[in-house]
Coordinates of N, CA and C in Angstrom, one line a residue:
L1375 N 0.8 -1.2 0.0 CA 0.0 0.0 0.0 C 0.9 1.2 0.0
G1376 N 0.5 2.2 -0.8 CA 1.3 3.4 -0.9 C 0.8 4.5 0.1
W1377 N 1.6 5.5 0.3 CA 1.2 6.6 1.2 C 0.6 7.7 0.4
V1378 N -0.3 8.4 0.9 CA -1.0 9.5 0.3 C -0.6 10.8 1.1
V1379 N -0.1 11.8 0.3 CA 0.3 13.0 1.0 C -0.9 13.9 1.0
L1380 N -1.3 14.4 2.2 CA -2.5 15.2 2.3 C -2.1 16.7 2.5
G1381 N -2.9 17.5 2.0 CA -2.7 19.0 2.2 C -3.3 19.4 3.5
K1382 N -3.0 20.7 3.9 CA -3.5 21.3 5.2 C -5.0 21.2 5.3
D1383 N -5.8 21.5 4.3 CA -7.2 21.5 4.3 C -7.7 20.0 4.5
E1384 N -7.1 19.1 3.8 CA -7.5 17.7 4.0 C -7.3 17.2 5.4
I1385 N -6.1 17.5 5.9 CA -5.8 17.1 7.3 C -6.8 17.7 8.3
A1386 N -7.1 18.9 8.1 CA -8.1 19.6 9.0 C -9.5 18.9 8.9
A1387 N -9.9 18.6 7.6 CA -11.2 17.9 7.4 C -11.2 16.5 8.1
I1388 N -10.1 15.8 7.9 CA -10.1 14.4 8.5 C -10.0 14.5 10.0
S1389 N -9.3 15.5 10.5 CA -9.2 15.7 12.0 C -10.5 16.1 12.5
G1390 N -11.3 17.0 11.9 CA -12.6 17.3 12.3 C -13.6 16.1 12.3
Y1391 N -13.5 15.3 11.3 CA -14.3 14.1 11.2 C -14.0 13.2 12.3
L1392 N -12.7 12.9 12.5 CA -12.4 11.9 13.6 C -12.8 12.5 15.0
H1393 N -12.6 13.8 15.2 CA -13.1 14.4 16.4 C -14.6 14.2 16.6
S1394 N -15.4 14.5 15.5 CA -16.8 14.4 15.6 C -17.3 13.0 15.9
I1395 N -16.7 12.0 15.2 CA -17.2 10.6 15.5 C -16.7 10.1 16.8
S1396 N -15.7 10.8 17.4 CA -15.3 10.3 18.7 C -16.1 10.9 19.9
I1397 N -16.7 12.1 19.7 CA -17.4 12.7 20.8 C -18.9 12.5 20.7
L1398 N -19.4 12.1 19.5 CA -20.9 12.0 19.3 C -21.3 10.6 19.9
P1399 N -22.6 10.5 20.2 CA -23.1 9.2 20.7 C -22.9 8.1 19.6
R1400 N -22.6 6.9 20.1 CA -22.3 5.8 19.2 C -23.5 5.5 18.3
S1401 N -23.2 5.0 17.1 CA -24.3 4.6 16.2 C -23.9 3.4 15.4
G1402 N -22.7 3.5 14.8 CA -22.2 2.4 14.0 C -22.0 1.1 14.8
E1403 N -21.5 1.3 16.0 CA -21.2 0.1 16.8 C -22.5 -0.6 17.1
D1404 N -23.6 0.2 17.4 CA -24.9 -0.4 17.7 C -25.5 -1.1 16.5
S1405 N -25.3 -0.5 15.3 CA -25.9 -1.0 14.1 C -25.2 -2.3 13.7
L1406 N -23.9 -2.4 13.9 CA -23.1 -3.6 13.6 C -23.6 -4.8 14.5
N1407 N -23.8 -4.5 15.7 CA -24.3 -5.5 16.7 C -25.7 -6.0 16.3
T1408 N -26.5 -5.1 15.6 CA -27.9 -5.4 15.2 C -27.8 -6.3 14.0
I1409 N -26.9 -6.1 13.0 CA -26.9 -6.9 11.8 C -25.9 -8.1 11.8
L1410 N -25.0 -8.1 12.8 CA -24.0 -9.2 12.8 C -24.1 -9.9 14.1
K1411 N -23.9 -11.3 14.0 CA -23.7 -12.1 15.1 C -22.3 -12.2 15.5
F1412 N -22.0 -12.9 16.6 CA -20.6 -13.1 17.0 C -19.8 -13.7 15.9
G1413 N -18.6 -13.1 15.7 CA -17.7 -13.6 14.6 C -18.0 -12.9 13.3
A1414 N -18.8 -11.9 13.3 CA -19.1 -11.1 12.1 C -20.0 -11.9 11.1
W1415 N -20.8 -12.8 11.6 CA -21.7 -13.6 10.7 C -23.0 -12.8 10.7
A1416 N -23.6 -12.7 9.5 CA -24.8 -11.9 9.3 C -26.0 -12.6 10.0
R1417 N -26.8 -11.8 10.7 CA -28.0 -12.3 11.3 C -29.0 -12.7 10.2
L1418 N -29.1 -11.8 9.2 CA -30.0 -12.1 8.1 C -29.2 -12.0 6.8
P1419 N -28.5 -13.1 6.4 CA -27.7 -13.1 5.2 C -28.3 -12.6 3.9
L1420 N -27.6 -11.9 3.1 CA -28.1 -11.2 1.9 C -28.5 -12.3 0.8
A1421 N -27.7 -13.3 0.7 CA -27.9 -14.3 -0.4 C -29.3 -14.7 -0.5
P1422 N -30.0 -15.3 0.5 CA -31.4 -15.7 0.3 C -32.3 -14.6 0.0
R1423 N -32.0 -13.4 0.5 CA -32.9 -12.2 0.2 C -32.7 -11.8 -1.2
F1424 N -31.4 -11.8 -1.7 CA -31.2 -11.4 -3.0 C -31.9 -12.4 -4.0
K1425 N -31.9 -13.7 -3.7 CA -32.5 -14.6 -4.6 C -34.0 -14.3 -4.7
A1426 N -34.6 -13.8 -3.7 CA -36.0 -13.5 -3.7 C -36.4 -12.1 -4.2
Q1427 N -35.5 -11.2 -4.0 CA -35.8 -9.8 -4.2 C -35.0 -9.0 -5.3
L1428 N -33.8 -9.5 -5.7 CA -33.0 -8.8 -6.6 C -33.7 -8.5 -7.9
K1429 N -33.8 -7.3 -8.4 CA -34.4 -7.0 -9.6 C -33.7 -6.0 -10.5
V1430 N -32.5 -5.5 -10.0 CA -31.7 -4.5 -10.7 C -30.3 -5.0 -10.9
P1431 N -29.6 -4.6 -11.9 CA -28.2 -5.0 -12.1 C -27.4 -4.6 -10.9
T1432 N -26.5 -5.5 -10.5 CA -25.7 -5.3 -9.3 C -24.3 -5.8 -9.5
A1433 N -23.4 -5.1 -8.9 CA -22.0 -5.6 -8.9 C -21.5 -5.7 -7.4
F1434 N -20.7 -6.6 -7.1 CA -20.1 -6.8 -5.8 C -18.6 -6.4 -5.9
I1435 N -18.1 -5.6 -5.0 CA -16.8 -5.1 -5.0 C -16.2 -5.4 -3.6
Y1436 N -15.1 -6.2 -3.5 CA -14.4 -6.5 -2.3 C -13.0 -6.1 -2.4
G1437 N -12.3 -5.9 -1.2 CA -10.9 -5.8 -1.2 C -10.2 -7.1 -1.0
E1438 N -9.0 -7.2 -1.5 CA -8.3 -8.5 -1.4 C -8.1 -9.0 0.0
I1439 N -8.0 -8.0 0.9 CA -7.8 -8.4 2.3 C -9.0 -7.9 3.1
D1440 N -10.2 -7.9 2.5 CA -11.4 -7.5 3.1 C -11.9 -8.6 4.2
W1441 N -12.5 -8.1 5.2 CA -13.0 -9.1 6.2 C -14.3 -9.8 5.7
M1442 N -14.9 -9.3 4.6 CA -16.0 -9.9 4.0 C -15.5 -10.9 2.9
D1443 N -16.2 -12.0 2.8 CA -15.8 -13.0 1.8 C -16.6 -12.9 0.5
P1444 N -15.9 -12.9 -0.6 CA -16.6 -12.7 -1.9 C -17.3 -14.0 -2.4
V1445 N -17.0 -15.1 -1.7 CA -17.5 -16.4 -2.2 C -19.1 -16.4 -2.4
P1446 N -19.8 -15.9 -1.4 CA -21.3 -15.9 -1.6 C -21.7 -15.1 -2.8
A1447 N -21.1 -14.0 -3.1 CA -21.4 -13.2 -4.3 C -21.1 -14.0 -5.5
R1448 N -20.1 -14.8 -5.5 CA -19.7 -15.6 -6.7 C -20.8 -16.7 -6.9
F1449 N -21.3 -17.3 -5.8 CA -22.4 -18.3 -5.9 C -23.6 -17.6 -6.5
L1450 N -23.9 -16.4 -6.1 CA -25.1 -15.6 -6.6 C -24.9 -15.4 -8.1
K1451 N -23.7 -15.0 -8.5 CA -23.5 -14.8 -9.9 C -23.7 -16.1 -10.8
D1452 N -23.4 -17.2 -10.2 CA -23.6 -18.5 -10.9 C -25.0 -19.0 -10.7
D1453 N -25.9 -18.3 -10.0 CA -27.3 -18.8 -9.7 C -28.1 -18.5 -11.0
A1454 N -28.8 -19.5 -11.5 CA -29.6 -19.4 -12.7 C -30.7 -18.4 -12.6
K1455 N -31.3 -18.2 -11.4 CA -32.4 -17.4 -11.3 C -32.0 -15.9 -11.3
I1456 N -30.9 -15.5 -10.7 CA -30.5 -14.1 -10.6 C -29.2 -13.7 -11.2
G1457 N -28.4 -14.7 -11.6 CA -27.0 -14.5 -12.0 C -26.9 -13.5 -13.2
H1458 N -27.9 -13.4 -14.0 CA -27.9 -12.5 -15.1 C -27.9 -11.0 -14.6
L1459 N -28.3 -10.8 -13.4 CA -28.4 -9.4 -12.9 C -27.1 -9.0 -12.2
I1460 N -26.2 -9.9 -12.0 CA -24.9 -9.6 -11.4 C -23.8 -9.4 -12.5
S1461 N -23.4 -8.2 -12.6 CA -22.5 -7.9 -13.7 C -21.1 -8.5 -13.4
N1462 N -20.7 -8.4 -12.2 CA -19.4 -9.0 -11.9 C -19.1 -9.0 -10.4
V1463 N -18.2 -9.8 -9.9 CA -17.7 -9.8 -8.6 C -16.2 -9.4 -8.7
Y1464 N -15.9 -8.3 -8.1 CA -14.5 -7.7 -8.2 C -13.8 -7.9 -6.9
V1465 N -12.5 -8.2 -6.9 CA -11.7 -8.2 -5.8 C -10.5 -7.3 -6.1
I1466 N -10.5 -6.2 -5.3 CA -9.5 -5.1 -5.6 C -8.2 -5.5 -4.9
P1467 N -7.1 -5.6 -5.7 CA -5.8 -5.9 -5.1 C -5.3 -4.9 -4.0
D1468 N -4.6 -5.3 -3.0 CA -4.1 -4.4 -2.0 C -5.1 -3.6 -1.3
G1469 N -6.3 -4.0 -1.3 CA -7.4 -3.3 -0.6 C -8.1 -4.1 0.5
G1470 N -8.5 -3.5 1.5 CA -9.3 -4.1 2.6 C -10.7 -3.8 2.4
H1471 N -11.5 -3.7 3.5 CA -12.9 -3.4 3.4 C -13.2 -2.0 2.8
H1472 N -12.3 -1.1 3.0 CA -12.4 0.3 2.5 C -11.4 0.4 1.3
M1473 N -11.6 -0.4 0.3 CA -10.7 -0.5 -0.8 C -10.6 0.8 -1.6
Y1474 N -11.7 1.6 -1.6 CA -11.7 2.9 -2.3 C -10.7 3.9 -1.6
L1475 N -10.4 3.7 -0.4 CA -9.4 4.5 0.3 C -8.0 3.9 0.3
E1476 N -8.0 2.5 0.4 CA -6.7 1.8 0.5 C -6.0 1.6 -0.9
N1477 N -6.9 1.5 -1.9 CA -6.3 1.4 -3.3 C -7.3 2.1 -4.3
P1478 N -7.3 3.4 -4.2 CA -8.2 4.2 -5.1 C -7.8 3.9 -6.6
M1479 N -6.5 3.7 -6.9 CA -6.2 3.5 -8.3 C -6.7 2.2 -8.8
G1480 N -6.9 1.2 -8.0 CA -7.5 -0.1 -8.4 C -9.0 -0.1 -8.3
T1481 N -9.5 0.8 -7.4 CA -11.0 0.8 -7.3 C -11.7 1.7 -8.3
N1482 N -11.1 2.9 -8.6 CA -11.8 3.8 -9.5 C -12.1 3.3 -10.8
P1483 N -11.2 2.5 -11.5 CA -11.6 2.0 -12.8 C -12.8 1.0 -12.8
V1484 N -12.9 0.3 -11.7 CA -14.0 -0.7 -11.5 C -15.3 0.1 -11.3
L1485 N -15.3 1.1 -10.5 CA -16.5 2.0 -10.3 C -16.9 2.7 -11.6
Q1486 N -15.9 3.2 -12.3 CA -16.2 3.9 -13.5 C -16.8 2.9 -14.5
K1487 N -16.3 1.7 -14.6 CA -16.9 0.7 -15.5 C -18.3 0.4 -15.2
E1488 N -18.5 0.1 -13.9 CA -19.9 -0.2 -13.4 C -20.9 0.9 -13.6
I1489 N -20.4 2.2 -13.4 CA -21.3 3.3 -13.6 C -21.6 3.4 -15.1
R1490 N -20.6 3.2 -16.0 CA -20.9 3.3 -17.4 C -21.9 2.2 -17.8
L1491 N -21.7 1.0 -17.3 CA -22.7 -0.1 -17.5 C -24.1 0.2 -17.1
G1492 N -24.1 0.8 -15.9 CA -25.4 1.2 -15.3 C -26.1 2.3 -16.2
L1493 N -25.3 3.2 -16.7 CA -25.9 4.3 -17.5 C -26.4 3.7 -18.8
V1494 N -25.7 2.7 -19.3 CA -26.1 2.1 -20.6 C -27.5 1.4 -20.3
E1495 N -27.5 0.6 -19.2 CA -28.7 -0.1 -18.8 C -29.9 0.9 -18.7
V1496 N -29.7 2.0 -17.9 CA -30.7 3.0 -17.7 C -31.1 3.7 -19.0
G1497 N -30.1 3.9 -19.9 CA -30.4 4.6 -21.1 C -31.2 3.7 -22.1
N1498 N -31.1 2.4 -21.9 CA -31.8 1.5 -22.8 C -33.1 0.9 -22.2
A1499 N -33.5 1.5 -21.1 CA -34.7 1.0 -20.4 C -35.5 2.1 -19.8
T1500 N -36.8 1.8 -19.7 CA -37.7 2.7 -18.9 C -38.3 2.0 -17.8
V1501 N -38.6 2.7 -16.7 CA -39.2 2.0 -15.6 C -40.6 2.5 -15.5
D1502 N -41.6 1.5 -15.5 CA -43.0 1.8 -15.4 C -43.3 2.0 -14.0
A1503 N -43.7 3.1 -13.6 CA -43.9 3.4 -12.1 C -45.0 2.6 -11.6
A1504 N -46.0 2.1 -12.4 CA -47.1 1.3 -11.9 C -46.6 -0.1 -11.4
D1505 N -45.8 -0.8 -12.2 CA -45.4 -2.1 -11.8 C -43.9 -2.3 -11.5
K1506 N -43.1 -1.2 -11.6 CA -41.7 -1.1 -11.3 C -40.9 -2.1 -12.1
S1507 N -41.4 -2.5 -13.2 CA -40.6 -3.4 -14.1 C -39.8 -2.6 -15.1
T1508 N -38.8 -3.3 -15.6 CA -37.9 -2.6 -16.6 C -38.2 -3.2 -17.9
T1509 N -38.4 -2.3 -18.9 CA -38.7 -2.8 -20.3 C -37.7 -2.2 -21.3
P1510 N -37.1 -3.0 -22.1 CA -36.1 -2.4 -23.1 C -36.9 -1.4 -24.0
T1511 N -36.2 -0.3 -24.3 CA -36.8 0.7 -25.2 C -35.7 1.2 -26.2
T1512 N -34.8 0.3 -26.7 CA -33.8 0.7 -27.6 C -34.4 1.2 -28.9
T1513 N -33.7 1.9 -29.7 CA -34.2 2.5 -31.0 C -34.6 1.3 -31.9
E1514 N -33.9 0.2 -31.9 CA -34.2 -0.9 -32.7 C -35.6 -1.5 -32.3
S1515 N -35.8 -1.7 -31.0 CA -37.1 -2.2 -30.6 C -38.3 -1.3 -30.9
K1516 N -38.0 0.0 -30.9 CA -39.1 0.9 -31.2 C -39.4 0.9 -32.7
Q1517 N -38.4 0.7 -33.5 CA -38.6 0.6 -35.0 C -39.3 -0.7 -35.4
N1518 N -39.1 -1.7 -34.6 CA -39.6 -3.0 -35.0 C -41.1 -3.1 -34.6
K1519 N -41.6 -2.2 -33.8 CA -43.0 -2.3 -33.4 C -44.0 -1.8 -34.5

């Protein structure tokens, strides 16, 4: 992992943030205890809920030394029912759980790719507010009607 040189304003912003989260009432600690069991196991794992509820394209991004395991996401990608909705499962080298901070040069291209893919998906689809379903509306399909 490389070092990042911060300017005076950035140091002041980070210092203020760290001070604020240190003096304010706890919240993240309580929420983690609500969603995780001992050993950082999920109380309500995402995989079964994703199988029942996933309706939009999704990407999973993990750090190489993340405490979260990418294996369940890979199983979801291989799942016949929802695998088509999962664009990819990424593991960012030299990154932990906060890979965007620990390896921004490895994370940014992945985020940019997924944003571009999402914009293409949104650009080629309309969402019907009544039934929340997505229907292709490419120029070709409009001409074929």
